[in-house]
Amino acid sequence: MQCQRVSTTLACFICRRNMFTSRRSYSQDEKLHKSIPAKPTWQDVDRSTLSKRGVVDDATIELLERLSLVNFNNQAGVKTLMDAVALADTLQVVDTTDVVPMDSVLEDRDLNLREDIITDGNCKEDVMRNAALTFEDYFVAPPGNIPLETKPASRYRDPDEEDQDKR
Amino acid sequence: MAARNVMKGKTGDWLAVIGLEIHAQIASHSKLFSGSKVKFMAPPNQLVSFFDAALPGTLPVLNKYCVEASILTALALSCRINKKSLFDRKHYFYADMPAGYQITQQRKPIASNGHLLFNVYDDVKREKPRRHRVNIKQIQLEQDSGKSLHDDEKQQTLVDLNRAGVGLMELVTEPDMSNGKEAAAFVQELQTILERIGTCNGKMAEGALRVDANISVNKPGEPHGVRTEVKNINSVRFVKNAIEYEIRRQIDVLESGGTVVMETRSLDDTGCTIPMRDKEVVQDYRFMPEPNLPPLVLYDDTTINSTICQEKAINVDTLRRRMPELPEDQRQRLTEDYGITYSNAVKLVNEEGLADLFEQLCTASSRKETKRLMNWCLIDILKCLHQRNLTVKQSPIPVEKLSDIFSSLQSGEISAKSAQKLLELLFDGDSRSVSEIMDVENLRQITSEEEVLKFCTEAVNEEPDLVEVYQSRNKKVINKLMGIVQVKSKGRIEPQLARRIMEELLERRRRR
């Protein structure tokens, strides 16, 4: 679609709809890249067709908190998590048969290799500068992993929601 | 199933199944993903770069030698090299791993499907070894963690990150072993191979080679039982003892009606396995691809030309050609080329550098008394080395001097005792030539019978009582007289000659 730079004339009024849909100005010769669709192509996904793979129950929330050390904090946090899982579930409609997964955009780059020479280290003061507690050039840590206080995830639940489930 | 595999329990026979996970520290100068120095025993946190301390804004850069070392190791173990391998993050929290994850190769390791054939000595006499084969599941590159020193008194842990980021090769075997002896023999052969190809120094006491054993037991005909993992094994001897203890423990538990818990156990000083503290019940490592590292692509002779950057690319076939002779090949060749027994070849090859020394001396020696030379290497030279805590490589004596000593020994110019003395002097730093020492220290053999007779006569005159005993009751006291002669002559008389002269002298005296 071409849109020309217009001055404030009546023609502008007619072209206004065009201007709003593509805000950049294009010269006569430029076209959109072929991978950009001319019109939006997304469709709503019918949630009822998806299998419930990402179930977020209390045990899962507790496990996630322990593994990631992210505190979900409040009900809004848990809802965000559930929404994220639901969004990820919509990927199920994509047919990935025979498609090799891509896990890095660097997949066709050469992995840079370093020669085996000593170029680093010997900066003990710098490395230890931010440590809260040190002792004779060692970092000091508690004796083992401190177990996370397991507060039950049910504290996130809305009282109304709980009643809903019970029905 | 051969009888050696079966263990006798109270309720019947049992079989054990053992697999090993071995972490071998790569003998590189710098770490796997950073340029810090790799050194055992250095002041704490001296060899730590910003990347090793997981300070933000740092990125990993792969060490070329570490990749080459894993390829060499994989080739030595007949593995298939994966031309494209990937790096992943393995997440868990521990104070000695500041990043909160370890970079490893979980999805696609650098090598897989190999095997190792080695000797197991089932009988105590170690005469006839049995060949056993263990398949290697995979070899992967990964980072080492730092070191934690636990101070129970002060309820704290001191962390030293010198070791954090050092390159490791993790070797995972299939569960192809059935007792402690087989596992220990496997580790020993692996040590010898790694030392030979130079990719790892194999010193378990220094933590350069760490063995974790997965052990389970079952009754014959039944499926594998629940397995436990035993960590912290730091010597070949403990590999055997820890596994044997754990097998016994599991059998006892099962025979008394209990169940074996799938857990990680540690080894205490007495060789018993104890449950490891502080292991979370649910361990989810949340593996994810390492986003900062593209795939590792390796080339061979057929594909090397396709890469733009040929100097930086690694050619597997070039490494294959660089491979030194492997220990087992050398053992076989020694028996074939030099006619020595296999068990002696094993002894020669076991001591790194000794077999090469033996071959060099054989070539230098004019008369081919390989057996005598072999014994000289295995007994005399090795004793001198061990007494001074030296490896063959660290020996101060050049091969030519050793060759001179041996040829004098062969020709009878010096006695075995004198040769020993020469060795000791040279090992202790004497830099004179061999013939000079022989002249100055008067080490040359006394071969004239007259001279020998002189010494014998002296001895006999000094000890009339001994002569009396010899003539009347006990012929064995001649050994005491021989001893005196050797002392007087400073060991320069060949024992058989001295004995003959002495016997003749005593016979003449008797007839008087």
PDB file of N, CA, C and O in Angstrom, chain B residues 382-412:
ATOM      1  N   LEU B 382      63.702 -49.001  39.422  1.00  0.00           N
ATOM      2  CA  LEU B 382      62.433 -48.591  40.037  1.00  0.00           C
ATOM      3  C   LEU B 382      62.605 -48.342  41.529  1.00  0.00           C
ATOM      4  O   LEU B 382      62.043 -47.402  42.088  1.00  0.00           O
ATOM      5  N   LYS B 383      63.426 -49.192  42.168  1.00  0.00           N
ATOM      6  CA  LYS B 383      63.646 -49.018  43.608  1.00  0.00           C
ATOM      7  C   LYS B 383      64.290 -47.657  43.876  1.00  0.00           C
ATOM      8  O   LYS B 383      63.873 -46.928  44.765  1.00  0.00           O
ATOM      9  N   CYS B 384      65.301 -47.320  43.091  1.00  0.00           N
ATOM     10  CA  CYS B 384      65.963 -46.023  43.276  1.00  0.00           C
ATOM     11  C   CYS B 384      64.971 -44.874  43.095  1.00  0.00           C
ATOM     12  O   CYS B 384      64.978 -43.897  43.844  1.00  0.00           O
ATOM     13  N   LEU B 385      64.105 -44.998  42.097  1.00  0.00           N
ATOM     14  CA  LEU B 385      63.134 -43.932  41.838  1.00  0.00           C
ATOM     15  C   LEU B 385      62.169 -43.789  43.011  1.00  0.00           C
ATOM     16  O   LEU B 385      61.928 -42.700  43.498  1.00  0.00           O
ATOM     17  N   HIS B 386      61.623 -44.930  43.453  1.00  0.00           N
ATOM     18  CA  HIS B 386      60.632 -44.886  44.525  1.00  0.00           C
ATOM     19  C   HIS B 386      61.222 -44.369  45.826  1.00  0.00           C
ATOM     20  O   HIS B 386      60.579 -43.625  46.557  1.00  0.00           O
ATOM     21  N   GLN B 387      62.477 -44.754  46.097  1.00  0.00           N
ATOM     22  CA  GLN B 387      63.112 -44.286  47.337  1.00  0.00           C
ATOM     23  C   GLN B 387      63.218 -42.770  47.379  1.00  0.00           C
ATOM     24  O   GLN B 387      63.147 -42.157  48.422  1.00  0.00           O
ATOM     25  N   ARG B 388      63.427 -42.182  46.182  1.00  0.00           N
ATOM     26  CA  ARG B 388      63.587 -40.733  46.127  1.00  0.00           C
ATOM     27  C   ARG B 388      62.303 -40.044  45.674  1.00  0.00           C
ATOM     28  O   ARG B 388      62.298 -38.860  45.379  1.00  0.00           O
ATOM     29  N   ASN B 389      61.203 -40.825  45.620  1.00  0.00           N
ATOM     30  CA  ASN B 389      59.911 -40.250  45.231  1.00  0.00           C
ATOM     31  C   ASN B 389      59.966 -39.562  43.873  1.00  0.00           C
ATOM     32  O   ASN B 389      59.437 -38.460  43.702  1.00  0.00           O
ATOM     33  N   LEU B 390      60.616 -40.193  42.911  1.00  0.00           N
ATOM     34  CA  LEU B 390      60.739 -39.609  41.577  1.00  0.00           C
ATOM     35  C   LEU B 390      59.965 -40.423  40.561  1.00  0.00           C
ATOM     36  O   LEU B 390      59.833 -41.633  40.689  1.00  0.00           O
ATOM     37  N   THR B 391      59.463 -39.735  39.537  1.00  0.00           N
ATOM     38  CA  THR B 391      58.902 -40.465  38.407  1.00  0.00           C
ATOM     39  C   THR B 391      60.028 -40.704  37.407  1.00  0.00           C
ATOM     40  O   THR B 391      61.087 -40.088  37.502  1.00  0.00           O
ATOM     41  N   VAL B 392      59.788 -41.575  36.447  1.00  0.00           N
ATOM     42  CA  VAL B 392      60.816 -41.877  35.458  1.00  0.00           C
ATOM     43  C   VAL B 392      61.239 -40.601  34.731  1.00  0.00           C
ATOM     44  O   VAL B 392      62.414 -40.375  34.459  1.00  0.00           O
ATOM     45  N   LYS B 393      60.252 -39.758  34.450  1.00  0.00           N
ATOM     46  CA  LYS B 393      60.562 -38.510  33.732  1.00  0.00           C
ATOM     47  C   LYS B 393      61.493 -37.623  34.534  1.00  0.00           C
ATOM     48  O   LYS B 393      62.257 -36.837  33.986  1.00  0.00           O
ATOM     49  N   GLN B 394      61.360 -37.710  35.879  1.00  0.00           N
ATOM     50  CA  GLN B 394      62.176 -36.839  36.723  1.00  0.00           C
ATOM     51  C   GLN B 394      63.551 -37.419  37.012  1.00  0.00           C
ATOM     52  O   GLN B 394      64.328 -36.830  37.767  1.00  0.00           O
ATOM     53  N   SER B 395      63.850 -38.562  36.444  1.00  0.00           N
ATOM     54  CA  SER B 395      65.124 -39.204  36.724  1.00  0.00           C
ATOM     55  C   SER B 395      66.285 -38.329  36.268  1.00  0.00           C
ATOM     56  O   SER B 395      66.304 -37.841  35.141  1.00  0.00           O
ATOM     57  N   PRO B 396      67.313 -38.134  37.145  1.00  0.00           N
ATOM     58  CA  PRO B 396      68.420 -37.250  36.793  1.00  0.00           C
ATOM     59  C   PRO B 396      69.473 -37.911  35.908  1.00  0.00           C
ATOM     60  O   PRO B 396      70.387 -37.242  35.429  1.00  0.00           O
ATOM     61  N   ILE B 397      69.349 -39.202  35.708  1.00  0.00           N
ATOM     62  CA  ILE B 397      70.392 -39.906  34.963  1.00  0.00           C
ATOM     63  C   ILE B 397      70.030 -40.006  33.486  1.00  0.00           C
ATOM     64  O   ILE B 397      68.971 -40.524  33.146  1.00  0.00           O
ATOM     65  N   PRO B 398      70.907 -39.510  32.602  1.00  0.00           N
ATOM     66  CA  PRO B 398      70.616 -39.652  31.163  1.00  0.00           C
ATOM     67  C   PRO B 398      70.689 -41.118  30.726  1.00  0.00           C
ATOM     68  O   PRO B 398      71.396 -41.924  31.336  1.00  0.00           O
ATOM     69  N   VAL B 399      69.954 -41.420  29.677  1.00  0.00           N
ATOM     70  CA  VAL B 399      69.838 -42.811  29.222  1.00  0.00           C
ATOM     71  C   VAL B 399      71.196 -43.419  28.894  1.00  0.00           C
ATOM     72  O   VAL B 399      71.444 -44.599  29.157  1.00  0.00           O
ATOM     73  N   GLU B 400      72.108 -42.596  28.373  1.00  0.00           N
ATOM     74  CA  GLU B 400      73.419 -43.127  27.963  1.00  0.00           C
ATOM     75  C   GLU B 400      74.166 -43.692  29.165  1.00  0.00           C
ATOM     76  O   GLU B 400      74.824 -44.727  29.075  1.00  0.00           O
ATOM     77  N   LYS B 401      74.089 -42.980  30.298  1.00  0.00           N
ATOM     78  CA  LYS B 401      74.819 -43.448  31.488  1.00  0.00           C
ATOM     79  C   LYS B 401      74.228 -44.754  31.992  1.00  0.00           C
ATOM     80  O   LYS B 401      74.937 -45.668  32.397  1.00  0.00           O
ATOM     81  N   LEU B 402      72.891 -44.832  31.969  1.00  0.00           N
ATOM     82  CA  LEU B 402      72.248 -46.081  32.386  1.00  0.00           C
ATOM     83  C   LEU B 402      72.697 -47.211  31.477  1.00  0.00           C
ATOM     84  O   LEU B 402      72.962 -48.330  31.926  1.00  0.00           O
ATOM     85  N   SER B 403      72.790 -46.891  30.198  1.00  0.00           N
ATOM     86  CA  SER B 403      73.221 -47.896  29.237  1.00  0.00           C
ATOM     87  C   SER B 403      74.649 -48.341  29.519  1.00  0.00           C
ATOM     88  O   SER B 403      74.969 -49.533  29.441  1.00  0.00           O
ATOM     89  N   ASP B 404      75.531 -47.389  29.897  1.00  0.00           N
ATOM     90  CA  ASP B 404      76.924 -47.736  30.228  1.00  0.00           C
ATOM     91  C   ASP B 404      76.972 -48.681  31.410  1.00  0.00           C
ATOM     92  O   ASP B 404      77.707 -49.672  31.403  1.00  0.00           O
ATOM     93  N   ILE B 405      76.195 -48.357  32.435  1.00  0.00           N
ATOM     94  CA  ILE B 405      76.188 -49.207  33.632  1.00  0.00           C
ATOM     95  C   ILE B 405      75.771 -50.615  33.243  1.00  0.00           C
ATOM     96  O   ILE B 405      76.393 -51.606  33.643  1.00  0.00           O
ATOM     97  N   PHE B 406      74.709 -50.691  32.445  1.00  0.00           N
ATOM     98  CA  PHE B 406      74.194 -52.022  32.121  1.00  0.00           C
ATOM     99  C   PHE B 406      75.172 -52.824  31.288  1.00  0.00           C
ATOM    100  O   PHE B 406      75.313 -54.043  31.469  1.00  0.00           O
ATOM    101  N   SER B 407      75.875 -52.179  30.370  1.00  0.00           N
ATOM    102  CA  SER B 407      76.812 -52.960  29.552  1.00  0.00           C
ATOM    103  C   SER B 407      77.996 -53.433  30.383  1.00  0.00           C
ATOM    104  O   SER B 407      78.493 -54.543  30.174  1.00  0.00           O
ATOM    105  N   SER B 408      78.430 -52.617  31.364  1.00  0.00           N
ATOM    106  CA  SER B 408      79.490 -53.084  32.263  1.00  0.00           C
ATOM    107  C   SER B 408      79.002 -54.259  33.076  1.00  0.00           C
ATOM    108  O   SER B 408      79.753 -55.205  33.350  1.00  0.00           O
ATOM    109  N   LEU B 409      77.742 -54.204  33.468  1.00  0.00           N
ATOM    110  CA  LEU B 409      77.151 -55.295  34.236  1.00  0.00           C
ATOM    111  C   LEU B 409      77.093 -56.555  33.383  1.00  0.00           C
ATOM    112  O   LEU B 409      77.458 -57.648  33.816  1.00  0.00           O
ATOM    113  N   GLN B 410      76.661 -56.376  32.139  1.00  0.00           N
ATOM    114  CA  GLN B 410      76.523 -57.511  31.232  1.00  0.00           C
ATOM    115  C   GLN B 410      77.863 -58.186  30.988  1.00  0.00           C
ATOM    116  O   GLN B 410      77.961 -59.412  30.941  1.00  0.00           O
ATOM    117  N   SER B 411      78.929 -57.359  30.824  1.00  0.00           N
ATOM    118  CA  SER B 411      80.226 -57.925  30.452  1.00  0.00           C
ATOM    119  C   SER B 411      80.931 -58.537  31.643  1.00  0.00           C
ATOM    120  O   SER B 411      81.966 -59.174  31.495  1.00  0.00           O
ATOM    121  N   GLY B 412      80.390 -58.313  32.834  1.00  0.00           N
ATOM    122  CA  GLY B 412      81.022 -58.851  34.022  1.00  0.00           C
ATOM    123  C   GLY B 412      82.086 -57.926  34.587  1.00  0.00           C
ATOM    124  O   GLY B 412      82.781 -58.266  35.541  1.00  0.00           O
TER     125      GLY B 412
END
